[in-house]
PDB file as gemmi writes it, atoms N, CA and C in Angstrom:
CRYST1    1.000    1.000    1.000  90.00  90.00  90.00 P 1                      
ATOM      1  N   MET A   1      26.366  -4.485 -19.077  1.00  0.00           N  
ATOM      2  CA  MET A   1      26.029  -4.802 -17.566  1.00  0.00           C  
ATOM      3  C   MET A   1      26.880  -5.149 -16.381  1.00  0.00           C  
ATOM      4  N   VAL A   2      26.487  -4.289 -15.520  1.00  0.00           N  
ATOM      5  CA  VAL A   2      26.967  -4.685 -14.197  1.00  0.00           C  
ATOM      6  C   VAL A   2      26.875  -5.782 -13.485  1.00  0.00           C  
ATOM      7  N   GLN A   3      27.992  -6.722 -13.298  1.00  0.00           N  
ATOM      8  CA  GLN A   3      28.141  -7.816 -12.387  1.00  0.00           C  
ATOM      9  C   GLN A   3      27.443  -7.761 -11.206  1.00  0.00           C  
ATOM     10  N   GLU A   4      26.323  -8.610 -10.315  1.00  0.00           N  
ATOM     11  CA  GLU A   4      25.946  -8.198  -9.219  1.00  0.00           C  
ATOM     12  C   GLU A   4      26.543  -8.678  -8.086  1.00  0.00           C  
ATOM     13  N   THR A   5      26.897  -9.841  -8.691  1.00  0.00           N  
ATOM     14  CA  THR A   5      27.588 -10.508  -7.336  1.00  0.00           C  
ATOM     15  C   THR A   5      28.820 -11.227  -7.612  1.00  0.00           C  
ATOM     16  N   MET A   6      29.937 -10.794  -6.898  1.00  0.00           N  
ATOM     17  CA  MET A   6      31.377 -11.378  -7.342  1.00  0.00           C  
ATOM     18  C   MET A   6      32.099 -11.520  -6.042  1.00  0.00           C  
ATOM     19  N   ILE A   7      32.979 -12.747  -6.017  1.00  0.00           N  
ATOM     20  CA  ILE A   7      34.269 -12.892  -4.582  1.00  0.00           C  
ATOM     21  C   ILE A   7      35.205 -12.164  -5.270  1.00  0.00           C  
ATOM     22  N   THR A   8      35.084 -10.990  -3.834  1.00  0.00           N  
ATOM     23  CA  THR A   8      36.386 -10.196  -4.159  1.00  0.00           C  
ATOM     24  C   THR A   8      38.047 -10.410  -3.428  1.00  0.00           C  
ATOM     25  N   ALA A   9      37.690 -11.297  -2.639  1.00  0.00           N  
ATOM     26  CA  ALA A   9      38.911 -11.739  -1.885  1.00  0.00           C  
ATOM     27  C   ALA A   9      39.057 -13.207  -1.537  1.00  0.00           C  
ATOM     28  N   VAL A  10      40.122 -13.493  -1.220  1.00  0.00           N  
ATOM     29  CA  VAL A  10      40.231 -14.752  -1.028  1.00  0.00           C  
ATOM     30  C   VAL A  10      41.353 -14.739   0.047  1.00  0.00           C  
ATOM     31  N   ALA A  11      41.308 -15.322   1.654  1.00  0.00           N  
ATOM     32  CA  ALA A  11      42.110 -14.849   2.559  1.00  0.00           C  
ATOM     33  C   ALA A  11      42.861 -16.247   3.541  1.00  0.00           C  
ATOM     34  N   PRO A  12      43.221 -17.075   3.137  1.00  0.00           N  
ATOM     35  CA  PRO A  12      43.492 -18.149   4.122  1.00  0.00           C  
ATOM     36  C   PRO A  12      43.976 -17.459   5.378  1.00  0.00           C  
ATOM     37  N   THR A  13      43.539 -18.679   6.549  1.00  0.00           N  
ATOM     38  CA  THR A  13      44.019 -18.393   7.626  1.00  0.00           C  
ATOM     39  C   THR A  13      44.866 -19.238   8.053  1.00  0.00           C  
ATOM     40  N   PRO A  14      45.705 -19.352   9.600  1.00  0.00           N  
ATOM     41  CA  PRO A  14      46.474 -20.292   9.976  1.00  0.00           C  
ATOM     42  C   PRO A  14      45.725 -21.351  10.761  1.00  0.00           C  
ATOM     43  N   LEU A  15      44.602 -21.089  10.806  1.00  0.00           N  
ATOM     44  CA  LEU A  15      43.626 -21.954  11.259  1.00  0.00           C  
ATOM     45  C   LEU A  15      43.417 -23.108  10.456  1.00  0.00           C  
ATOM     46  N   LEU A  16      43.533 -24.350  11.191  1.00  0.00           N  
ATOM     47  CA  LEU A  16      43.261 -25.941  10.810  1.00  0.00           C  
ATOM     48  C   LEU A  16      42.075 -26.688  11.758  1.00  0.00           C  
ATOM     49  N   ARG A  17      41.217 -27.184  11.493  1.00  0.00           N  
ATOM     50  CA  ARG A  17      40.322 -27.915  11.653  1.00  0.00           C  
ATOM     51  C   ARG A  17      40.158 -29.043  11.333  1.00  0.00           C  
ATOM     52  N   LEU A  18      40.314 -30.393  12.231  1.00  0.00           N  
ATOM     53  CA  LEU A  18      40.232 -31.772  12.309  1.00  0.00           C  
ATOM     54  C   LEU A  18      38.382 -31.815  11.893  1.00  0.00           C  
ATOM     55  N   ALA A  19      38.508 -32.346  10.645  1.00  0.00           N  
ATOM     56  CA  ALA A  19      36.810 -33.164  10.079  1.00  0.00           C  
ATOM     57  C   ALA A  19      37.103 -34.854  10.121  1.00  0.00           C  
ATOM     58  N   ALA A  20      36.358 -35.487   9.303  1.00  0.00           N  
ATOM     59  CA  ALA A  20      36.069 -36.517   9.487  1.00  0.00           C  
ATOM     60  C   ALA A  20      37.181 -37.715   8.298  1.00  0.00           C  
ATOM     61  N   ASP A  21      37.107 -36.566   7.528  1.00  0.00           N  
ATOM     62  CA  ASP A  21      37.785 -36.853   6.296  1.00  0.00           C  
ATOM     63  C   ASP A  21      39.366 -36.074   5.874  1.00  0.00           C  
ATOM     64  N   GLY A  22      39.619 -35.687   7.206  1.00  0.00           N  
ATOM     65  CA  GLY A  22      40.767 -34.922   7.010  1.00  0.00           C  
ATOM     66  C   GLY A  22      41.230 -34.014   7.785  1.00  0.00           C  
ATOM     67  N   VAL A  23      42.400 -33.005   7.702  1.00  0.00           N  
ATOM     68  CA  VAL A  23      42.348 -31.692   8.037  1.00  0.00           C  
ATOM     69  C   VAL A  23      41.834 -30.740   7.367  1.00  0.00           C  
ATOM     70  N   ARG A  24      41.323 -29.681   7.805  1.00  0.00           N  
ATOM     71  CA  ARG A  24      40.703 -28.652   6.246  1.00  0.00           C  
ATOM     72  C   ARG A  24      41.261 -26.909   7.049  1.00  0.00           C  
ATOM     73  N   GLN A  25      41.495 -26.431   6.357  1.00  0.00           N  
ATOM     74  CA  GLN A  25      42.270 -25.312   6.351  1.00  0.00           C  
ATOM     75  C   GLN A  25      40.767 -23.879   6.389  1.00  0.00           C  
ATOM     76  N   VAL A  26      40.625 -23.395   7.184  1.00  0.00           N  
ATOM     77  CA  VAL A  26      39.926 -22.367   7.282  1.00  0.00           C  
ATOM     78  C   VAL A  26      40.419 -20.850   6.700  1.00  0.00           C  
ATOM     79  N   THR A  27      39.415 -20.980   5.848  1.00  0.00           N  
ATOM     80  CA  THR A  27      39.742 -19.385   4.753  1.00  0.00           C  
ATOM     81  C   THR A  27      38.745 -18.452   4.986  1.00  0.00           C  
ATOM     82  N   ARG A  28      38.846 -17.326   4.817  1.00  0.00           N  
ATOM     83  CA  ARG A  28      37.711 -16.249   4.429  1.00  0.00           C  
ATOM     84  C   ARG A  28      37.544 -15.648   3.080  1.00  0.00           C  
ATOM     85  N   VAL A  29      36.530 -15.929   2.627  1.00  0.00           N  
ATOM     86  CA  VAL A  29      35.526 -15.267   1.160  1.00  0.00           C  
ATOM     87  C   VAL A  29      35.388 -14.344   1.297  1.00  0.00           C  
ATOM     88  N   THR A  30      35.336 -12.969   0.592  1.00  0.00           N  
ATOM     89  CA  THR A  30      34.393 -11.911   1.124  1.00  0.00           C  
ATOM     90  C   THR A  30      33.938 -11.429  -0.664  1.00  0.00           C  
ATOM     91  N   VAL A  31      32.776 -11.621  -0.115  1.00  0.00           N  
ATOM     92  CA  VAL A  31      31.884 -11.780  -1.429  1.00  0.00           C  
ATOM     93  C   VAL A  31      30.867 -10.080  -1.503  1.00  0.00           C  
ATOM     94  N   ARG A  32      30.957  -9.907  -2.596  1.00  0.00           N  
ATOM     95  CA  ARG A  32      30.213  -8.371  -2.828  1.00  0.00           C  
ATOM     96  C   ARG A  32      28.670  -8.799  -3.567  1.00  0.00           C  
ATOM     97  N   ARG A  33      27.985  -7.947  -3.350  1.00  0.00           N  
ATOM     98  CA  ARG A  33      26.386  -8.346  -3.673  1.00  0.00           C  
ATOM     99  C   ARG A  33      25.727  -7.155  -3.763  1.00  0.00           C  
ATOM    100  N   ALA A  34      25.028  -7.053  -4.856  1.00  0.00           N  
ATOM    101  CA  ALA A  34      23.831  -5.786  -5.132  1.00  0.00           C  
ATOM    102  C   ALA A  34      22.804  -6.479  -5.060  1.00  0.00           C  
ATOM    103  N   GLY A  35      21.836  -6.226  -4.042  1.00  0.00           N  
ATOM    104  CA  GLY A  35      19.871  -6.778  -4.285  1.00  0.00           C  
ATOM    105  C   GLY A  35      19.968  -7.281  -2.946  1.00  0.00           C  
ATOM    106  N   ARG A  36      18.857  -7.987  -2.904  1.00  0.00           N  
ATOM    107  CA  ARG A  36      17.848  -8.912  -1.782  1.00  0.00           C  
ATOM    108  C   ARG A  36      18.888  -9.781  -1.444  1.00  0.00           C  
ATOM    109  N   PRO A  37      19.225  -9.717  -0.265  1.00  0.00           N  
ATOM    110  CA  PRO A  37      19.372 -11.126   0.394  1.00  0.00           C  
ATOM    111  C   PRO A  37      19.193 -12.879  -0.021  1.00  0.00           C  
ATOM    112  N   VAL A  38      19.853 -13.286   0.026  1.00  0.00           N  
ATOM    113  CA  VAL A  38      19.831 -14.556  -0.890  1.00  0.00           C  
ATOM    114  C   VAL A  38      20.737 -15.636  -0.243  1.00  0.00           C  
ATOM    115  N   ASP A  39      20.034 -16.824  -0.648  1.00  0.00           N  
ATOM    116  CA  ASP A  39      21.095 -18.215  -0.002  1.00  0.00           C  
ATOM    117  C   ASP A  39      21.487 -18.901  -1.337  1.00  0.00           C  
ATOM    118  N   GLY A  40      23.157 -19.012  -0.749  1.00  0.00           N  
ATOM    119  CA  GLY A  40      23.877 -19.628  -1.813  1.00  0.00           C  
ATOM    120  C   GLY A  40      24.786 -20.866  -1.136  1.00  0.00           C  
ATOM    121  N   ALA A  41      25.538 -20.967  -1.756  1.00  0.00           N  
ATOM    122  CA  ALA A  41      27.203 -21.907  -1.359  1.00  0.00           C  
ATOM    123  C   ALA A  41      28.194 -21.070  -1.792  1.00  0.00           C  
ATOM    124  N   ILE A  42      29.501 -21.691  -1.191  1.00  0.00           N  
ATOM    125  CA  ILE A  42      30.713 -21.298  -1.694  1.00  0.00           C  
ATOM    126  C   ILE A  42      31.231 -23.027  -1.875  1.00  0.00           C  
ATOM    127  N   LEU A  43      31.208 -23.337  -2.962  1.00  0.00           N  
ATOM    128  CA  LEU A  43      32.052 -24.336  -3.250  1.00  0.00           C  
ATOM    129  C   LEU A  43      33.694 -24.198  -3.409  1.00  0.00           C  
ATOM    130  N   VAL A  44      34.668 -24.982  -2.842  1.00  0.00           N  
ATOM    131  CA  VAL A  44      35.847 -25.023  -2.919  1.00  0.00           C  
ATOM    132  C   VAL A  44      36.628 -26.147  -3.353  1.00  0.00           C  
ATOM    133  N   THR A  45      37.249 -26.480  -4.361  1.00  0.00           N  
ATOM    134  CA  THR A  45      37.752 -27.675  -4.773  1.00  0.00           C  
ATOM    135  C   THR A  45      39.357 -27.283  -4.865  1.00  0.00           C  
ATOM    136  N   ALA A  46      40.135 -27.969  -4.024  1.00  0.00           N  
ATOM    137  CA  ALA A  46      41.570 -28.482  -3.880  1.00  0.00           C  
ATOM    138  C   ALA A  46      42.369 -29.739  -3.465  1.00  0.00           C  
ATOM    139  N   GLY A  47      42.885 -30.113  -4.264  1.00  0.00           N  
ATOM    140  CA  GLY A  47      43.560 -31.281  -4.186  1.00  0.00           C  
ATOM    141  C   GLY A  47      42.460 -32.300  -4.462  1.00  0.00           C  
ATOM    142  N   GLY A  48      41.694 -32.198  -5.011  1.00  0.00           N  
ATOM    143  CA  GLY A  48      41.131 -32.992  -5.502  1.00  0.00           C  
ATOM    144  C   GLY A  48      39.625 -33.404  -4.769  1.00  0.00           C  
ATOM    145  N   VAL A  49      39.682 -32.449  -3.669  1.00  0.00           N  
ATOM    146  CA  VAL A  49      38.381 -32.697  -2.647  1.00  0.00           C  
ATOM    147  C   VAL A  49      37.712 -31.051  -2.821  1.00  0.00           C  
ATOM    148  N   GLU A  50      36.281 -31.446  -2.968  1.00  0.00           N  
ATOM    149  CA  GLU A  50      35.338 -30.439  -3.057  1.00  0.00           C  
ATOM    150  C   GLU A  50      34.398 -29.714  -1.984  1.00  0.00           C  
ATOM    151  N   ILE A  51      34.465 -29.241  -1.245  1.00  0.00           N  
ATOM    152  CA  ILE A  51      33.755 -29.144  -0.237  1.00  0.00           C  
ATOM    153  C   ILE A  51      32.845 -27.687  -0.115  1.00  0.00           C  
ATOM    154  N   ALA A  52      31.623 -27.953   0.308  1.00  0.00           N  
ATOM    155  CA  ALA A  52      30.284 -26.897   0.426  1.00  0.00           C  
ATOM    156  C   ALA A  52      30.272 -26.150   1.235  1.00  0.00           C  
ATOM    157  N   THR A  53      30.081 -25.060   1.598  1.00  0.00           N  
ATOM    158  CA  THR A  53      29.529 -24.204   2.736  1.00  0.00           C  
ATOM    159  C   THR A  53      28.402 -23.275   2.533  1.00  0.00           C  
ATOM    160  N   PRO A  54      26.971 -23.702   2.794  1.00  0.00           N  
ATOM    161  CA  PRO A  54      25.879 -22.731   2.818  1.00  0.00           C  
ATOM    162  C   PRO A  54      26.728 -21.295   2.848  1.00  0.00           C  
ATOM    163  N   VAL A  55      25.985 -20.512   2.665  1.00  0.00           N  
ATOM    164  CA  VAL A  55      26.291 -18.769   2.590  1.00  0.00           C  
ATOM    165  C   VAL A  55      24.829 -17.862   2.697  1.00  0.00           C  
ATOM    166  N   ARG A  56      24.944 -17.109   3.381  1.00  0.00           N  
ATOM    167  CA  ARG A  56      23.125 -15.936   3.300  1.00  0.00           C  
ATOM    168  C   ARG A  56      24.129 -14.444   2.629  1.00  0.00           C  
ATOM    169  N   LEU A  57      23.760 -14.376   1.517  1.00  0.00           N  
ATOM    170  CA  LEU A  57      24.596 -13.229   0.997  1.00  0.00           C  
ATOM    171  C   LEU A  57      23.009 -11.808   1.171  1.00  0.00           C  
ATOM    172  N   ALA A  58      24.178 -10.777   1.501  1.00  0.00           N  
ATOM    173  CA  ALA A  58      23.220  -9.417   2.372  1.00  0.00           C  
ATOM    174  C   ALA A  58      23.328  -8.750   1.101  1.00  0.00           C  
ATOM    175  N   ASP A  59      23.110  -7.790   0.837  1.00  0.00           N  
ATOM    176  CA  ASP A  59      23.355  -6.400  -0.243  1.00  0.00           C  
ATOM    177  C   ASP A  59      24.756  -5.742   0.460  1.00  0.00           C  
ATOM    178  N   GLY A  60      25.946  -5.491  -0.385  1.00  0.00           N  
ATOM    179  CA  GLY A  60      26.666  -5.162   0.437  1.00  0.00           C  
ATOM    180  C   GLY A  60      27.859  -6.283   0.175  1.00  0.00           C  
ATOM    181  N   GLU A  61      29.252  -5.831   0.920  1.00  0.00           N  
ATOM    182  CA  GLU A  61      30.184  -7.212   0.806  1.00  0.00           C  
ATOM    183  C   GLU A  61      30.276  -7.641   2.727  1.00  0.00           C  
ATOM    184  N   THR A  62      30.161  -8.760   2.667  1.00  0.00           N  
ATOM    185  CA  THR A  62      30.076  -9.585   3.283  1.00  0.00           C  
ATOM    186  C   THR A  62      31.287 -10.893   3.292  1.00  0.00           C  
ATOM    187  N   VAL A  63      32.059 -11.380   4.799  1.00  0.00           N  
ATOM    188  CA  VAL A  63      32.559 -12.293   4.647  1.00  0.00           C  
ATOM    189  C   VAL A  63      32.329 -13.378   5.289  1.00  0.00           C  
ATOM    190  N   HIS A  64      32.760 -14.807   4.708  1.00  0.00           N  
ATOM    191  CA  HIS A  64      32.436 -16.018   5.004  1.00  0.00           C  
ATOM    192  C   HIS A  64      33.614 -16.849   5.590  1.00  0.00           C  
ATOM    193  N   GLU A  65      33.673 -17.850   6.054  1.00  0.00           N  
ATOM    194  CA  GLU A  65      34.426 -18.629   6.780  1.00  0.00           C  
ATOM    195  C   GLU A  65      33.933 -20.034   6.235  1.00  0.00           C  
ATOM    196  N   VAL A  66      35.073 -20.140   4.988  1.00  0.00           N  
ATOM    197  CA  VAL A  66      35.266 -21.972   4.402  1.00  0.00           C  
ATOM    198  C   VAL A  66      36.110 -22.468   4.812  1.00  0.00           C  
ATOM    199  N   GLU A  67      36.027 -23.713   4.392  1.00  0.00           N  
ATOM    200  CA  GLU A  67      37.011 -24.617   4.738  1.00  0.00           C  
ATOM    201  C   GLU A  67      37.907 -25.314   3.340  1.00  0.00           C  
ATOM    202  N   VAL A  68      38.896 -25.332   3.614  1.00  0.00           N  
ATOM    203  CA  VAL A  68      39.664 -25.619   2.373  1.00  0.00           C  
ATOM    204  C   VAL A  68      40.422 -27.276   2.978  1.00  0.00           C  
ATOM    205  N   ALA A  69      40.399 -28.377   1.838  1.00  0.00           N  
ATOM    206  CA  ALA A  69      40.893 -29.527   1.889  1.00  0.00           C  
ATOM    207  C   ALA A  69      42.473 -29.341   2.206  1.00  0.00           C  
ATOM    208  N   GLU A  70      43.313 -29.703   3.069  1.00  0.00           N  
ATOM    209  CA  GLU A  70      44.472 -29.676   3.198  1.00  0.00           C  
ATOM    210  C   GLU A  70      45.309 -30.091   1.940  1.00  0.00           C  
ATOM    211  N   ILE A  71      46.436 -29.752   1.756  1.00  0.00           N  
ATOM    212  CA  ILE A  71      46.899 -30.028   0.394  1.00  0.00           C  
ATOM    213  C   ILE A  71      48.386 -30.563   1.129  1.00  0.00           C  
ATOM    214  N   SER A  72      49.134 -31.575   0.094  1.00  0.00           N  
ATOM    215  CA  SER A  72      50.569 -31.890   1.009  1.00  0.00           C  
ATOM    216  C   SER A  72      51.629 -30.951  -0.189  1.00  0.00           C  
ATOM    217  N   ALA A  73      51.017 -30.581  -1.850  1.00  0.00           N  
ATOM    218  CA  ALA A  73      51.751 -30.371  -2.697  1.00  0.00           C  
ATOM    219  C   ALA A  73      51.749 -28.491  -2.731  1.00  0.00           C  
ATOM    220  N   PRO A  74      52.098 -27.727  -3.128  1.00  0.00           N  
ATOM    221  CA  PRO A  74      51.813 -26.410  -3.592  1.00  0.00           C  
ATOM    222  C   PRO A  74      50.530 -26.631  -5.190  1.00  0.00           C  
ATOM    223  N   GLY A  75      49.205 -26.101  -5.084  1.00  0.00           N  
ATOM    224  CA  GLY A  75      48.420 -26.421  -6.554  1.00  0.00           C  
ATOM    225  C   GLY A  75      47.587 -24.958  -6.504  1.00  0.00           C  
ATOM    226  N   GLU A  76      46.391 -25.582  -7.050  1.00  0.00           N  
ATOM    227  CA  GLU A  76      45.522 -24.466  -7.363  1.00  0.00           C  
ATOM    228  C   GLU A  76      44.373 -24.609  -6.379  1.00  0.00           C  
ATOM    229  N   ALA A  77      43.570 -24.118  -6.157  1.00  0.00           N  
ATOM    230  CA  ALA A  77      42.365 -24.006  -5.152  1.00  0.00           C  
ATOM    231  C   ALA A  77      40.869 -23.256  -6.125  1.00  0.00           C  
ATOM    232  N   VAL A  78      40.062 -23.618  -6.237  1.00  0.00           N  
ATOM    233  CA  VAL A  78      39.197 -22.975  -7.010  1.00  0.00           C  
ATOM    234  C   VAL A  78      37.515 -22.888  -6.209  1.00  0.00           C  
ATOM    235  N   PHE A  79      37.099 -21.495  -6.187  1.00  0.00           N  
ATOM    236  CA  PHE A  79      36.004 -21.636  -5.204  1.00  0.00           C  
ATOM    237  C   PHE A  79      35.425 -20.957  -5.994  1.00  0.00           C  
ATOM    238  N   VAL A  80      34.115 -21.562  -5.841  1.00  0.00           N  
ATOM    239  CA  VAL A  80      32.804 -21.299  -7.173  1.00  0.00           C  
ATOM    240  C   VAL A  80      31.687 -20.784  -5.632  1.00  0.00           C  
ATOM    241  N   LEU A  81      31.031 -19.600  -6.253  1.00  0.00           N  
ATOM    242  CA  LEU A  81      29.713 -18.860  -5.463  1.00  0.00           C  
ATOM    243  C   LEU A  81      28.780 -19.394  -6.498  1.00  0.00           C  
ATOM    244  N   ARG A  82      27.673 -20.216  -5.930  1.00  0.00           N  
ATOM    245  CA  ARG A  82      26.394 -20.879  -6.374  1.00  0.00           C  
ATOM    246  C   ARG A  82      25.161 -20.432  -5.938  1.00  0.00           C  
ATOM    247  N   LEU A  83      24.488 -19.757  -6.826  1.00  0.00           N  
ATOM    248  CA  LEU A  83      23.325 -19.095  -5.884  1.00  0.00           C  
ATOM    249  C   LEU A  83      21.908 -19.496  -6.857  1.00  0.00           C  
ATOM    250  N   GLY A  84      21.102 -20.662  -6.327  1.00  0.00           N  
ATOM    251  CA  GLY A  84      20.206 -20.914  -7.299  1.00  0.00           C  
ATOM    252  C   GLY A  84      20.453 -21.591  -7.815  1.00  0.00           C  
ATOM    253  N   GLY A  85      21.338 -22.874  -8.044  1.00  0.00           N  
ATOM    254  CA  GLY A  85      21.260 -23.561  -8.913  1.00  0.00           C  
ATOM    255  C   GLY A  85      22.598 -23.279 -10.315  1.00  0.00           C  
ATOM    256  N   GLU A  86      22.826 -21.941  -9.832  1.00  0.00           N  
ATOM    257  CA  GLU A  86      23.552 -21.458 -11.177  1.00  0.00           C  
ATOM    258  C   GLU A  86      24.878 -20.822 -10.459  1.00  0.00           C  
ATOM    259  N   ILE A  87      25.800 -21.063 -11.024  1.00  0.00           N  
ATOM    260  CA  ILE A  87      27.478 -20.319 -10.874  1.00  0.00           C  
ATOM    261  C   ILE A  87      27.242 -18.762 -11.390  1.00  0.00           C  
ATOM    262  N   VAL A  88      27.798 -18.001 -10.037  1.00  0.00           N  
ATOM    263  CA  VAL A  88      27.461 -16.678 -10.330  1.00  0.00           C  
ATOM    264  C   VAL A  88      29.058 -16.235 -10.284  1.00  0.00           C  
ATOM    265  N   ALA A  89      29.698 -16.472 -10.035  1.00  0.00           N  
ATOM    266  CA  ALA A  89      30.969 -16.163  -9.702  1.00  0.00           C  
ATOM    267  C   ALA A  89      32.467 -17.436  -9.605  1.00  0.00           C  
ATOM    268  N   ARG A  90      33.294 -17.014  -9.811  1.00  0.00           N  
ATOM    269  CA  ARG A  90      34.600 -18.399  -9.923  1.00  0.00           C  
ATOM    270  C   ARG A  90      35.888 -18.008  -9.915  1.00  0.00           C  
ATOM    271  N   VAL A  91      36.558 -18.159  -8.602  1.00  0.00           N  
ATOM    272  CA  VAL A  91      37.932 -17.631  -8.621  1.00  0.00           C  
ATOM    273  C   VAL A  91      38.894 -18.480  -8.424  1.00  0.00           C  
ATOM    274  N   SER A  92      40.096 -18.659  -9.054  1.00  0.00           N  
ATOM    275  CA  SER A  92      41.053 -20.022  -9.455  1.00  0.00           C  
ATOM    276  C   SER A  92      42.206 -18.860  -8.522  1.00  0.00           C  
ATOM    277  N   THR A  93      42.777 -19.817  -7.508  1.00  0.00           N  
ATOM    278  CA  THR A  93      44.050 -19.095  -6.973  1.00  0.00           C  
ATOM    279  C   THR A  93      45.085 -20.306  -6.621  1.00  0.00           C  
ATOM    280  N   ALA A  94      46.458 -19.760  -6.758  1.00  0.00           N  
ATOM    281  CA  ALA A  94      47.821 -20.491  -6.348  1.00  0.00           C  
ATOM    282  C   ALA A  94      47.189 -20.694  -4.420  1.00  0.00           C  
ATOM    283  N   TRP A  95      47.263 -21.721  -4.187  1.00  0.00           N  
ATOM    284  CA  TRP A  95      47.314 -22.681  -3.075  1.00  0.00           C  
ATOM    285  C   TRP A  95      48.705 -23.761  -2.297  1.00  0.00           C  
ATOM    286  N   THR A  96      49.007 -23.135  -1.295  1.00  0.00           N  
ATOM    287  CA  THR A  96      49.967 -23.910  -0.780  1.00  0.00           C  
ATOM    288  C   THR A  96      49.952 -24.505   0.552  1.00  0.00           C  
ATOM    289  N   PRO A  97      50.200 -25.467   1.135  1.00  0.00           N  
ATOM    290  CA  PRO A  97      50.021 -26.065   2.028  1.00  0.00           C  
ATOM    291  C   PRO A  97      49.898 -25.341   3.633  1.00  0.00           C  
ATOM    292  N   PRO A  98      49.180 -25.594   4.379  1.00  0.00           N  
ATOM    293  CA  PRO A  98      49.659 -24.580   5.580  1.00  0.00           C  
ATOM    294  C   PRO A  98      50.552 -25.570   6.453  1.00  0.00           C  
ATOM    295  N   ARG A  99      51.099 -24.314   7.148  1.00  0.00           N  
ATOM    296  CA  ARG A  99      52.323 -24.422   7.933  1.00  0.00           C  
ATOM    297  C   ARG A  99      51.558 -24.939   9.327  1.00  0.00           C  
ATOM    298  N   ARG A 100      52.109 -26.268   9.693  1.00  0.00           N  
ATOM    299  CA  ARG A 100      51.644 -26.869  11.064  1.00  0.00           C  
ATOM    300  C   ARG A 100      52.252 -26.675  12.090  1.00  0.00           C  
ATOM    301  N   TRP A 101      52.172 -25.870  13.088  1.00  0.00           N  
ATOM    302  CA  TRP A 101      52.402 -25.718  14.177  1.00  0.00           C  
ATOM    303  C   TRP A 101      52.044 -26.109  15.261  1.00  0.00           C  
ATOM    304  N   VAL A 102      52.726 -26.546  16.789  1.00  0.00           N  
ATOM    305  CA  VAL A 102      52.749 -26.873  17.638  1.00  0.00           C  
ATOM    306  C   VAL A 102      53.378 -26.239  18.621  1.00  0.00           C  
ATOM    307  N   VAL A 103      52.312 -25.789  19.420  1.00  0.00           N  
ATOM    308  CA  VAL A 103      52.151 -24.712  20.889  1.00  0.00           C  
ATOM    309  C   VAL A 103      52.078 -25.895  22.032  1.00  0.00           C  
ATOM    310  N   HIS A 104      52.874 -24.925  22.783  1.00  0.00           N  
ATOM    311  CA  HIS A 104      53.131 -25.816  24.102  1.00  0.00           C  
ATOM    312  C   HIS A 104      52.869 -24.730  25.283  1.00  0.00           C  
ATOM    313  N   VAL A 105      51.611 -25.351  26.209  1.00  0.00           N  
ATOM    314  CA  VAL A 105      51.429 -24.512  26.851  1.00  0.00           C  
ATOM    315  C   VAL A 105      51.918 -24.570  28.049  1.00  0.00           C  
ATOM    316  N   VAL A 106      52.658 -23.846  29.007  1.00  0.00           N  
ATOM    317  CA  VAL A 106      52.852 -23.726  30.599  1.00  0.00           C  
ATOM    318  C   VAL A 106      52.436 -23.398  31.286  1.00  0.00           C  
TER     319      VAL A 106                                                      
END                                                                             
């Protein structure tokens, strides 16, 4: 049986967002799906913090921006794709703290 839905790539970006509960790193998650469009969620757990992002998956490959809680030391991030309350894909990856930049505009 061919798996219909899978996470094919996880790519952290250098972008950081300030949220009410701390700093979050913007990350792009690529999902491949065969079938009708469906609503779901991508849950990301890093540093003991879980963040859920609702997504709409279409047929083919789609890229979604999710947020990952900022970590202070290298660790693991777990990305879970949930459709209709069922886990259909799970990816664990090594995660390093984002580099902080200060930009001066003159």
